[in-house]
C-alpha positions as semicolon CSV with decimal commas, in nm:
position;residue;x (nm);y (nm);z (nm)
1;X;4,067;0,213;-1,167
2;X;4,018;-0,137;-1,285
3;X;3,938;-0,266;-0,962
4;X;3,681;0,054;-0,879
5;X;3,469;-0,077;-1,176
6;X;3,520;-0,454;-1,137
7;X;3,383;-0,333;-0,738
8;X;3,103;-0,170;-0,840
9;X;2,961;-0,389;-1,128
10;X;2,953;-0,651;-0,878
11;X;2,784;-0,468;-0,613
12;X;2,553;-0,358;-0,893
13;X;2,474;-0,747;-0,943
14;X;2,424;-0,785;-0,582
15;X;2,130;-0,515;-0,545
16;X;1,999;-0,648;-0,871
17;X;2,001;-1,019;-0,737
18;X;1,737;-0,865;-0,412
19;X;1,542;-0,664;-0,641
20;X;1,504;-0,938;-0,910
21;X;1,176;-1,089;-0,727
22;X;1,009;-0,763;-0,736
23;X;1,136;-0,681;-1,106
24;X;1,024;-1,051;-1,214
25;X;0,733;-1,006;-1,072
26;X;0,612;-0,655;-1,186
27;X;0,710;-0,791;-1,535
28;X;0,496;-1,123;-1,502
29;X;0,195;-0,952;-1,392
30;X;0,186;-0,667;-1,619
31;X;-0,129;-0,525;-1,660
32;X;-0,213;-0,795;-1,388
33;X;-0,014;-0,586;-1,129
34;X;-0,233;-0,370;-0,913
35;X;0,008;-0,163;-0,673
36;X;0,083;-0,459;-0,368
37;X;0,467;-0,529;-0,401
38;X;0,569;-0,857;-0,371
39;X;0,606;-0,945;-0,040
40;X;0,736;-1,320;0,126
41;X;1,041;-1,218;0,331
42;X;0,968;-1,267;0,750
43;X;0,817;-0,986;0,884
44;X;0,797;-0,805;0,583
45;X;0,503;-0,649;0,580
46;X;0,534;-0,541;0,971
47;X;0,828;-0,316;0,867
48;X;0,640;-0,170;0,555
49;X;0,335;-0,091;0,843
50;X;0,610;0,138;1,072
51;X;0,736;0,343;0,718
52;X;0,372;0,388;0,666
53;X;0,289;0,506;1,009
54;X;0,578;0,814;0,886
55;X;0,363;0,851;0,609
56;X;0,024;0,944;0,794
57;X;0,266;1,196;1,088
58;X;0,330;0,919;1,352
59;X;0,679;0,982;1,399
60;X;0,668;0,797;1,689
61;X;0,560;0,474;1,576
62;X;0,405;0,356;1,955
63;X;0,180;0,171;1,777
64;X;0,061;0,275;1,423
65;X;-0,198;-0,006;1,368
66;X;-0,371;0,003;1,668
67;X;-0,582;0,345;1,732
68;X;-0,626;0,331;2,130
69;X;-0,230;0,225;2,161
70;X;-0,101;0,490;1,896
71;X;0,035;0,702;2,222
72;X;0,163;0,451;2,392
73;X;0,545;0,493;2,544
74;X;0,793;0,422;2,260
75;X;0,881;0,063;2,232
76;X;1,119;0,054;1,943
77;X;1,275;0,319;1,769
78;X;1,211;0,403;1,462
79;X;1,523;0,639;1,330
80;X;1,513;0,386;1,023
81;X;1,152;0,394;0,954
82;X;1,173;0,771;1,052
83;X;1,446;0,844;0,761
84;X;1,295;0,627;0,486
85;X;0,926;0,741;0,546
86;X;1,022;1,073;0,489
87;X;1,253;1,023;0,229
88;X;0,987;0,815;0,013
89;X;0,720;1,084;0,118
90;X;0,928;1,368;0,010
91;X;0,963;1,178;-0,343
92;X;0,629;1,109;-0,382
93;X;0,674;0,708;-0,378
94;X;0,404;0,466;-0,201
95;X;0,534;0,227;0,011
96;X;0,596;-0,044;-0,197
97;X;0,778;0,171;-0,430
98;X;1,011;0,299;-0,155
99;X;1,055;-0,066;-0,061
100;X;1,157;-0,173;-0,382
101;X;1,401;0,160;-0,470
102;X;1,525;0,056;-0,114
103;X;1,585;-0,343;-0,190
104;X;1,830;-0,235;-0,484
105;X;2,016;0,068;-0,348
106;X;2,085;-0,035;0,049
107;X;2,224;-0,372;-0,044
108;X;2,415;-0,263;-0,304
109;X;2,567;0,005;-0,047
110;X;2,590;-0,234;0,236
111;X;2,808;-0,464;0,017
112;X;3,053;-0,230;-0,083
113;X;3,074;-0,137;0,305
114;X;3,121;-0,493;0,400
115;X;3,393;-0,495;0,162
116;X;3,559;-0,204;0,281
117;X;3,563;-0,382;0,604
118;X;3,696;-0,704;0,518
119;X;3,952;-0,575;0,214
120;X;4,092;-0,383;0,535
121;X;4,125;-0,690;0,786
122;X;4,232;-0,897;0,545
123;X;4,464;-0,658;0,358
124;X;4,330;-0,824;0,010
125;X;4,091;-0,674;-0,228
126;X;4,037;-1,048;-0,391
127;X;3,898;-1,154;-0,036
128;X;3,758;-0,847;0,050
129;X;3,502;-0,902;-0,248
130;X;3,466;-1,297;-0,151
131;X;3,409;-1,175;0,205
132;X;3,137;-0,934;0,084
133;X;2,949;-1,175;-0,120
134;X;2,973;-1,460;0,111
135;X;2,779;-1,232;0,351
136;X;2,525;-1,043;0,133
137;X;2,440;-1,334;-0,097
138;X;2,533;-1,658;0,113
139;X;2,456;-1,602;0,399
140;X;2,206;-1,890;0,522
141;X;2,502;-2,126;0,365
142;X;2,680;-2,004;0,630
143;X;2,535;-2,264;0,869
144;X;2,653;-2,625;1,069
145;X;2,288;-2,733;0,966
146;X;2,247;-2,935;0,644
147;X;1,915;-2,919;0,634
148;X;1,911;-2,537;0,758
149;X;2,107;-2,466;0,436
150;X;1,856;-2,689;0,199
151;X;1,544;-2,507;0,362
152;X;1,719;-2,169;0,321
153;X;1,810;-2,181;0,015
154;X;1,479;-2,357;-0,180
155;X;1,284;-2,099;0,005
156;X;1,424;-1,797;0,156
157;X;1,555;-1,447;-0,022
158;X;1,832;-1,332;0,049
159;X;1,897;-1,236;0,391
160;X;1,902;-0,854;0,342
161;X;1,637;-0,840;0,131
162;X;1,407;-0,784;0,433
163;X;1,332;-0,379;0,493
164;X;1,467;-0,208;0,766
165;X;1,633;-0,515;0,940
166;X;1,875;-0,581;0,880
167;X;1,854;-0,410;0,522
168;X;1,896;-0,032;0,677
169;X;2,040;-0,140;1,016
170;X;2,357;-0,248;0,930
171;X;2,446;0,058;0,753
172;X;2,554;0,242;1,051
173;X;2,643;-0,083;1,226
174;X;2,885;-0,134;0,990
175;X;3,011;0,215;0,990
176;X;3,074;0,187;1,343
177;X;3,298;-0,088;1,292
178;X;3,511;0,071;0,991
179;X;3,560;0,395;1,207
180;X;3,657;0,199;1,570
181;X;3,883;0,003;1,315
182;X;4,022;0,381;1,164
183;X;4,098;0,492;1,512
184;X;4,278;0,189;1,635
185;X;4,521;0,205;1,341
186;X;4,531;0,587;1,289
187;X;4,516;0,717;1,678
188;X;4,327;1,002;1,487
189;X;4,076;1,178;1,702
190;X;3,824;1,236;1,450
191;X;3,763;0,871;1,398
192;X;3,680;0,850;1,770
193;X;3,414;1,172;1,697
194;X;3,317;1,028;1,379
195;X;3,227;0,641;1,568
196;X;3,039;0,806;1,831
197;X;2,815;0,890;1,634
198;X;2,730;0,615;1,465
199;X;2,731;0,416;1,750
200;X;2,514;0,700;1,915
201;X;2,288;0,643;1,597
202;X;2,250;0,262;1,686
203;X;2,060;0,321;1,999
204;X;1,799;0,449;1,762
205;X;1,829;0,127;1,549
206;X;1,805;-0,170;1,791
207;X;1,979;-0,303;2,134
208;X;2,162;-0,576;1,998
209;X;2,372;-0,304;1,784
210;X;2,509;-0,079;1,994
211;X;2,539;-0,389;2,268
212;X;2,741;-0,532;2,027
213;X;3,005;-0,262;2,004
214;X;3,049;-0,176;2,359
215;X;3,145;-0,530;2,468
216;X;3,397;-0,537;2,213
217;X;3,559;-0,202;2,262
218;X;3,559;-0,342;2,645
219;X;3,702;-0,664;2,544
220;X;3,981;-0,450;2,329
221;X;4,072;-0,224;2,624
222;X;4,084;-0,542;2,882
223;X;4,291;-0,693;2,642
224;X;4,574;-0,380;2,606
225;X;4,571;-0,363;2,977
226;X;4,648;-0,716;3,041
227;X;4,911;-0,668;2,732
228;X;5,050;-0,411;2,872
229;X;5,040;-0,221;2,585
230;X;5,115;0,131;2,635
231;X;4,990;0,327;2,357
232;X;4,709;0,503;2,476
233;X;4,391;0,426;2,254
234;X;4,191;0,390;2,599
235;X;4,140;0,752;2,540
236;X;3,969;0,734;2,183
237;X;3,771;0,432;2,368
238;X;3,636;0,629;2,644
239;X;3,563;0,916;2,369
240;X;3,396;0,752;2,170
241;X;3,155;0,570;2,492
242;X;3,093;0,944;2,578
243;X;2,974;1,067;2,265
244;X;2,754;0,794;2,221
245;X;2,595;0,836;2,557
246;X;2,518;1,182;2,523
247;X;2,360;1,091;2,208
248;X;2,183;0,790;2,362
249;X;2,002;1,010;2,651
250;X;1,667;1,065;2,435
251;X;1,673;0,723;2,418
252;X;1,690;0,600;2,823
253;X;1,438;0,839;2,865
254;X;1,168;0,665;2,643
255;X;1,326;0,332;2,797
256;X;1,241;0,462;3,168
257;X;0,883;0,546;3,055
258;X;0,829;0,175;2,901
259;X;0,994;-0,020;3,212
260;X;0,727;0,233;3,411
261;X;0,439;0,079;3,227
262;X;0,173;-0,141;3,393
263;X;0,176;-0,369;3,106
264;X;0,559;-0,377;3,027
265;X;0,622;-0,701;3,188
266;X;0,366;-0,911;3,007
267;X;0,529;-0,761;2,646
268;X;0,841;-0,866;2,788
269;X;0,727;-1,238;2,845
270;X;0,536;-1,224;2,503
271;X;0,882;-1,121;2,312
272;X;1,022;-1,415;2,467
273;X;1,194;-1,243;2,776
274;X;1,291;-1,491;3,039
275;X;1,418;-1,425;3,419
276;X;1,766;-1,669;3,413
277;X;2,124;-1,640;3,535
278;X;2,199;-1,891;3,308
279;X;2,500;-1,903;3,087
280;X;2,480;-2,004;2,698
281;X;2,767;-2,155;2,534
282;X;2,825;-2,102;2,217
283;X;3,032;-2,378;2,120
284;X;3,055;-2,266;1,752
285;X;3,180;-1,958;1,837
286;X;3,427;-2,008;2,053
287;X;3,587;-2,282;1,840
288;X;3,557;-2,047;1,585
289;X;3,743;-1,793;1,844
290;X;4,057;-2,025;1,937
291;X;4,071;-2,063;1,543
292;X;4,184;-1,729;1,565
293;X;4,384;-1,676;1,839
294;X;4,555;-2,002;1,709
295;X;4,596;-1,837;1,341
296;X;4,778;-1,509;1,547
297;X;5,021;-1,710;1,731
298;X;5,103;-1,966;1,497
299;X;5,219;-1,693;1,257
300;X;4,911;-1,743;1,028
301;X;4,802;-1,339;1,082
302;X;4,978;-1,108;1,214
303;X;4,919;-1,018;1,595
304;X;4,861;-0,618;1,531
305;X;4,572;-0,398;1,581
306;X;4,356;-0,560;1,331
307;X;4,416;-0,924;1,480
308;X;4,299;-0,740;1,843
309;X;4,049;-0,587;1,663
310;X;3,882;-0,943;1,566
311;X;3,973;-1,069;1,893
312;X;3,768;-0,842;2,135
313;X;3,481;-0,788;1,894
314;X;3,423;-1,194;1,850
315;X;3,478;-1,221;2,249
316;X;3,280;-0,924;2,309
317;X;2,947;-1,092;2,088
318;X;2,985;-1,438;2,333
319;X;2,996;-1,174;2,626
320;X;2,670;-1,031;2,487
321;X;2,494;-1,336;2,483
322;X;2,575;-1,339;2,879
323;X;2,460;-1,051;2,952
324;X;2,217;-1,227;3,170
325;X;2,426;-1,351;3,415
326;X;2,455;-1,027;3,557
327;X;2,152;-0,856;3,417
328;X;1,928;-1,164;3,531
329;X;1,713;-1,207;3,208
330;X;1,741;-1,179;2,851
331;X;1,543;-1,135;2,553
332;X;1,560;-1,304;2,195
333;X;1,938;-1,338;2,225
334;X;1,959;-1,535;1,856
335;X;1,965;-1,202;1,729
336;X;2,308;-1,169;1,860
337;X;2,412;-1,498;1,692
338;X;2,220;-1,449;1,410
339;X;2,317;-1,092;1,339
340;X;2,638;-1,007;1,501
341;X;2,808;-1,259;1,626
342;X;2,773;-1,427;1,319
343;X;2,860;-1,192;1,052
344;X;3,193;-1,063;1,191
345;X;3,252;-1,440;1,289
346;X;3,259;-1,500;0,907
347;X;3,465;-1,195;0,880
348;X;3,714;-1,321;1,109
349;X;3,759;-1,682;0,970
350;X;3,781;-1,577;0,619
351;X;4,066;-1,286;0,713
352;X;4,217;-1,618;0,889
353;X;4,175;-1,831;0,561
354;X;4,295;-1,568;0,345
355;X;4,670;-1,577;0,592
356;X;4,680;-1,950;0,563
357;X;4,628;-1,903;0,157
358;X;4,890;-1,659;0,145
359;X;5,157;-1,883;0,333
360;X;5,085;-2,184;0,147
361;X;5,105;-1,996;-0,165
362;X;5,389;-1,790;-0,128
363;X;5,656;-2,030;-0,258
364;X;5,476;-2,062;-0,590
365;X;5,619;-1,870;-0,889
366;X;5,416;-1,474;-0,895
367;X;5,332;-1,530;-1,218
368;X;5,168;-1,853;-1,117
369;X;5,064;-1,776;-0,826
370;X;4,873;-1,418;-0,970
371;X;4,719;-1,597;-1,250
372;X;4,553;-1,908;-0,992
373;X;4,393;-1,616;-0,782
374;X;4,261;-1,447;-1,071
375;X;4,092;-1,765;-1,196
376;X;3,987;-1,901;-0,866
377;X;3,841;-1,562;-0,770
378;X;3,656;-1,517;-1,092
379;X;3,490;-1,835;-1,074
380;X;3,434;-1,763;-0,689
381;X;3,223;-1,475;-0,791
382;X;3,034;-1,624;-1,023
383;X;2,940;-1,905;-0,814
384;X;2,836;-1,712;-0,556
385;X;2,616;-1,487;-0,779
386;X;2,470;-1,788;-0,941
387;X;2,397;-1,965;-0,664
388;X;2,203;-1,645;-0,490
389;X;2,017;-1,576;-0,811
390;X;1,904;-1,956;-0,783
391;X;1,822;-1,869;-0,432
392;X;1,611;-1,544;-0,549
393;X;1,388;-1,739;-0,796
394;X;1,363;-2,035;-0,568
395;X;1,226;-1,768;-0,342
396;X;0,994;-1,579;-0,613
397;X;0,823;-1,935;-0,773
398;X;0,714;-2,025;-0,405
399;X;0,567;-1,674;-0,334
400;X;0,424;-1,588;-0,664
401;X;0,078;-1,724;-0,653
402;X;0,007;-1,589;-0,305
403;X;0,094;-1,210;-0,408
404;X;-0,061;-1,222;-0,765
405;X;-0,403;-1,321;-0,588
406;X;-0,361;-1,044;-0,318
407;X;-0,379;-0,815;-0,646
408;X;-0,759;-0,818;-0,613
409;X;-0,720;-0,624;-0,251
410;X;-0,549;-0,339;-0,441
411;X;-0,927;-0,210;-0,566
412;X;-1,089;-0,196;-0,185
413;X;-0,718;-0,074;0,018
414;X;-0,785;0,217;-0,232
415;X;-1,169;0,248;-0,166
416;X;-1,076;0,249;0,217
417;X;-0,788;0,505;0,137
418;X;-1,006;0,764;-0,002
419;X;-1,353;0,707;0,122
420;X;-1,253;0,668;0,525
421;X;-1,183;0,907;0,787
422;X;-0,782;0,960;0,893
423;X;-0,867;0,734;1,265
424;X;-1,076;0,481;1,079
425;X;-1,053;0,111;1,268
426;X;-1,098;-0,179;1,047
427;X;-1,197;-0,550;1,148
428;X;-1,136;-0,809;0,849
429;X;-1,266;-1,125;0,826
430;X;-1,160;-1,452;0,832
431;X;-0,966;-1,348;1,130
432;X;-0,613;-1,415;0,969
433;X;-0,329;-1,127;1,008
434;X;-0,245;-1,160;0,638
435;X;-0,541;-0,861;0,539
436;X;-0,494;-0,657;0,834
437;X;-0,122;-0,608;0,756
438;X;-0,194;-0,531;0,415
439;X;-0,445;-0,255;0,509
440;X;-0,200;-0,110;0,811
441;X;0,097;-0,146;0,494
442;X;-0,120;0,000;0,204
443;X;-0,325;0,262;0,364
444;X;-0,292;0,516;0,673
445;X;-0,576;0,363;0,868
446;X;-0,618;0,178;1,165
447;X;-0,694;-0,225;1,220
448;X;-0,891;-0,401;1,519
449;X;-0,657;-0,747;1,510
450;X;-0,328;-0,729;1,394
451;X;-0,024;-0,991;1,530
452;X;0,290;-0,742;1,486
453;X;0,105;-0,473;1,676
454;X;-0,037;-0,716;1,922
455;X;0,241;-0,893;2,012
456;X;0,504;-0,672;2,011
457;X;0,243;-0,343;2,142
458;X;0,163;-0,290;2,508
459;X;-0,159;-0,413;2,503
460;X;-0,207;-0,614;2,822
461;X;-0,249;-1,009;2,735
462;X;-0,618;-0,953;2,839
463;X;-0,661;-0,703;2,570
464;X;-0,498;-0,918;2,296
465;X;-0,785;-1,219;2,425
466;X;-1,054;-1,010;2,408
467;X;-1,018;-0,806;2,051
468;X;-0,939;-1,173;1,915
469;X;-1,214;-1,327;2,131
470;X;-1,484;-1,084;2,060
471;X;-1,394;-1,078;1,646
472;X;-1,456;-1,460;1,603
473;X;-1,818;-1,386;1,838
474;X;-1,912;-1,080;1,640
475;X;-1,884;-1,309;1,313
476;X;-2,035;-1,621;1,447
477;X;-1,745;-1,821;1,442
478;X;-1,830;-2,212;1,566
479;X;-1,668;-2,301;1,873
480;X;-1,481;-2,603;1,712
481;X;-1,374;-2,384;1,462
482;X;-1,272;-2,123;1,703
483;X;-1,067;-2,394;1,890
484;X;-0,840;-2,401;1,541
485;X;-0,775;-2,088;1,568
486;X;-0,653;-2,083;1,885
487;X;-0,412;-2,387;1,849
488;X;-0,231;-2,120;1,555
489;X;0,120;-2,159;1,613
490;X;0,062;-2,322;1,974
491;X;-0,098;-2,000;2,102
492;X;0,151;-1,780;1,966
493;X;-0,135;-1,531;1,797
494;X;-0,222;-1,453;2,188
495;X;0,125;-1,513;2,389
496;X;0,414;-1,430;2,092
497;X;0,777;-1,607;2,164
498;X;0,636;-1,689;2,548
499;X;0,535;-2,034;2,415
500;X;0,800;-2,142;2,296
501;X;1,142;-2,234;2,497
502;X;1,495;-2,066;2,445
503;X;1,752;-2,105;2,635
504;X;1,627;-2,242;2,968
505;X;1,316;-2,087;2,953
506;X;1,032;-2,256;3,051
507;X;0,775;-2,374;2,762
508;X;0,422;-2,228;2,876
509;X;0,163;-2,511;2,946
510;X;0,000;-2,469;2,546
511;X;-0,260;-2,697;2,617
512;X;-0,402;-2,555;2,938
513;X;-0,426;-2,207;2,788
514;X;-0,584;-2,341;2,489
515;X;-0,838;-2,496;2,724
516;X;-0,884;-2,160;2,886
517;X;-0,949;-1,977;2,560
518;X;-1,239;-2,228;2,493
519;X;-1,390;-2,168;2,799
520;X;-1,401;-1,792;2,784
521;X;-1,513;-1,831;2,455
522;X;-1,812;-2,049;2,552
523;X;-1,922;-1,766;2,827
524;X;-1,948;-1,510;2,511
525;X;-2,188;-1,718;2,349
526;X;-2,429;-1,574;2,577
527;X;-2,371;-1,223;2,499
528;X;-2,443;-0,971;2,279
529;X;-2,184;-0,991;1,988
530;X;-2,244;-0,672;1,869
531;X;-2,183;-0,489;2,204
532;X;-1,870;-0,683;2,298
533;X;-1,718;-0,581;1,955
534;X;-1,790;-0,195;2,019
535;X;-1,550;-0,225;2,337
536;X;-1,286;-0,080;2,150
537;X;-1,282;0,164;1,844
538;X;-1,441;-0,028;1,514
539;X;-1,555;0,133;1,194
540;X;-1,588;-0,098;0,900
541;X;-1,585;-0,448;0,830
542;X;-1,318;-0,581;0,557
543;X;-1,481;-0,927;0,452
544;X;-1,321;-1,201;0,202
545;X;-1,588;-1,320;-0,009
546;X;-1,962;-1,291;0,123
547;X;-2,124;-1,212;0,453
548;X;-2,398;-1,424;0,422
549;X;-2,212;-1,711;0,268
550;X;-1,895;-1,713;0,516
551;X;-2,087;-1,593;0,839
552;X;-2,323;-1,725;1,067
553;X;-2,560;-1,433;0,951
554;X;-2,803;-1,250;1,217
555;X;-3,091;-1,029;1,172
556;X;-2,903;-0,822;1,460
557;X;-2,587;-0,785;1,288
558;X;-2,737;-0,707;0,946
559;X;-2,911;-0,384;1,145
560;X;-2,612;-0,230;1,240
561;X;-2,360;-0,240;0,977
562;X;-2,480;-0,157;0,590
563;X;-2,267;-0,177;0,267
564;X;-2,037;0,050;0,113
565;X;-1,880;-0,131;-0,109
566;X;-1,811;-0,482;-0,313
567;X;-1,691;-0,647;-0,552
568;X;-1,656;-1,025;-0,655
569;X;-1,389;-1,059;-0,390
570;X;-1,422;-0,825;-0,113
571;X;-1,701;-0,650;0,083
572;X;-1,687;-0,360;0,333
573;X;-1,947;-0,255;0,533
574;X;-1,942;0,050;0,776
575;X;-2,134;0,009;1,149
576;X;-2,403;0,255;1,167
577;X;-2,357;0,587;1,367
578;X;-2,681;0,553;1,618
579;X;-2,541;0,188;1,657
580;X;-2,174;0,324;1,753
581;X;-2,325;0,563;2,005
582;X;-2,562;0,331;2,164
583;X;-2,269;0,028;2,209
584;X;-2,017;0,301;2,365
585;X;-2,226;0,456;2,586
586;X;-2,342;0,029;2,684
């Protein structure tokens, strides 16, 4: 019993330690605080968008900031977003209250799972807990890089502090592994049923899951075969495949219908796809590997299921990284090092630390040796915890002033919420991504330029040029100063992960498409503005500060759009009707 409440007041201190930015900073603000969370983590906001596509009915999440794309084929599944939405919908929360709720409660859950885990491979509770922190509080120390650590740690959360991935994602992930584990030590069927599911679930989660686990249940079969071993878990294997596959059709379905589309192949490049046969060695990893195998024959673990278990699985991530070599391209595979690989990689070495412990201390009186692990674990704990609430405010103090001054949007997302039609599209201005995501995050309308749904939407790469191309013409934008924009992260507002270079890819030619932008840009000059905005669907006009200040005003825009609302920071203005008609019909 003393151990069940020692377990859960430290996974209590874990979800507190992610939810302390968003406490801290709810309490800072006070009155100050105006309804936008505090946001800072990567991608955050892009996540919050998909719950709050649930929210308006888009279960299918195609698209939910663009309006022409919103029925496009399915590009990533949404089971996560899908369960949340509804559950924060059903409870009356907004968004940012369900992501907050959320930041406490999954990683409090997912570290008493990742303990389960490793107190089972390890056969310790003592480690299971160090295991457990090390990975939900440290894990950007976890790294060869010095200065990777240094970075991480004065100005990064927490790594599952993030929504939806990998907050929610490794939930069933790491249920997957508990029950495969069950079954090869039980030989009981309903762990089989019970990890076909889960795995089944993953599918609906993201590829480099469910990836994961099938090359490691391979791995553990090759392995038994070449063994020789005769008991016959093959069968559990191949029931467990099968029950995820039938639960997996939905999902090759929706997979057919995207490889089917005309503009799947350019999304593929922008995600950072590349066409290789190339292998990647891991060299990490597979010293990391021999580490273990070494620790199972020298006697360090013992060679049973469990060893076998961390075997395959750690084999099995180095195979997924391959995958290419027979597949003939790949796509972001740092998510498998990053995610995967990684994590049960720590799992693996500290299991193998904890046998080396254990023989070294054996010899020692108990009494000694009981009261040493006691201390050393206590302190453990509260270094860890220390450390990661370090980490937290390290994170907060450099985020703070950005998401107290995007307070002030809190007045016109709620104008636009109740005073705009369901389909409303909205262009903001300057051009930046930070107010679009806000509006796609904080209300149930629609944006004109937004990077998430560009990027990783199948809007054809002409498309993405000409909504960005057309926004800086509409407002007047200089062509030197639409040159800066442009150079943004090399060209990655227009081309994603395709400009830069991983693993053998080649690095697009930055400089010539720059030049290309410019030119095309030049040729609008000579067109109407107003009538190359109205290409696609536009409403109202979200403006930072004034129009006639920050814009290159003409009499002709000033006819066709009139204001709805302002105040000291913002102005929206709504295109007029006859104006509408007349551009679509042009």
């Amino acid at each position: 019993m003393f151990r069940v409440i020692v377990l859960m007041l430290i996974a209590v201190a874990v979800g507190f330690l992610h939810v302390y930015p968003d406490i801290k900073f709810l309490h800072d603000l006070g009155p100050g605080f105006k309804g936008i969370g505090f946001l800072g983590a990567g991608d955050e906001p892009t996540y919050l968008s998909r719950i709050a596509g649930i929210y308006k009915g888009d279960w299918r999440l195609a698209n939910p900031g663009i309006y022409e794309h919103r029925n496009d084929p399915i590009i990533q599944p949404g089971l996560s977003e899908f369960i949340f939405g509804n559950l924060g919908k059903n409870f009356g929360l907004s968004v940012g209250e369900l992501d907050i709720w959320c930041t406490f409660v999954l990683p409090t859950i997912l570290f008493i799972l990742f303990f389960k885990l490793a107190e089972r491979l390890s056969g310790s509770f003592r480690m299971g807990v160090i295991i457990a922190l090390m990975i939900m509080v440290g894990y950007y120390w976890l790294s060869p890089n010095l200065s990777t650590i240094l970075k991480s740690f004065n100005t990064r959360p927490l790594f599952f502090t993030r929504p939806i991935s990998p907050q929610f994602h490794f939930i069933p992930f790491l249920l997957s592994l508990w029950f495969i584990l069950k079954m090869f030590l039980t030989n009981k069927k309903h762990w089989a049923i019970l990890a076909g599911m889960t795995v089944g679930m993953l599918f609906y989660v993201s590829v480099f899951y469910w990836t994961f686990i099938y090359a490691g249940m391979f791995v553990f079969l090759l392995i038994q075969w070449i063994l020789g071993n005769k008991k016959e878990k093959w069968k559990d294997i191949v029931l467990v495949y099968a029950i995820s596959l039938i639960i997996s059709l939905p999902y090759w379905f929706t997979a057919l219908e995207l490889s089917s589309h005309p503009n799947y192949l350019e999304l593929f490049k922008r995600l950072g796809g590349i066409y290789t046969r190339a292998p990647i060695i891991p060299l990490t990893e597979i010293f990391a590997i021999l580490l273990i195998i070494s620790g199972g024959y020298l006697g360090v673990i013992k060679r049973d299921e469990k060893f076998w278990f961390l075997v395959s699985f750690a084999i099995g991530g180095i195979g997924c990284l391959n995958q290419q070599i027979i597949t003939g391209k790949t796509i972001e595979p740092y998510h498998w090092q990053s995610y995967t690989n990684k994590i049960f990689l720590v799992m693996a070495i500290f299991v193998l630390f904890h046998g080396f412990l254990s023989k070294w201390t054996k010899n020692y009186p108990p009494g000694t040796e009981r009261a040493g692990k006691k201390i050393i674990f206590s302190l453990l704990c509260l270094v860890i915890l220390f450390l990661g609430f370090i980490q937290q405010n390290n994170y907060y103090k450099i985020n703070i002033e950005s998401n107290r001054k995007v307070q002030t949007m809190a007045a016109p997302l709620r104008w636009i919420e109740k005073n705009t039609s369901k389909d409303a599209v909205i262009l903001t201005y300057p051009p930046h991504l930070a107010n679009s995501q806000l509006i796609t995050t904080h209300t149930e309308k629609y944006v004109y330029i937004s990077d998430p749904f560009f990027i990783t939407s199948l809007l054809s790469d002409r498309e993405i040029e000409e909504r960005y191309l057309f926004a800086l013409s509409f407002f007047g934008v200089a062509e030197d100063k639409a040159e800066e924009f442009f150079k943004m992260l090399d060209g990655g507002l227009f081309k994603g992960m395709q400009v830069h270079a991983f693993y053998g890819g080649n690095r697009m030619k930055n400089q010539n498409y720059i030049e290309s932008l410019k030119k095309q840009y030049a040729k609008l000059q000579l067109k109407d503005p107003i009538s190359l905005i109205h290409k696609y669907k536009v409403d109202y006009l979200f403006i930072e500060g004034n129009l006639e200040e920050n814009l290159l005003y003409q009499s002709q825009l000033a006819q066709s759009i009139y204001k709805v609302y302002s105040d000291e920071n913002y102005m929206i203005y709504k295109f007029k009707s006859d104006h509408r008609r007349k551009n679509a019909q042009t």
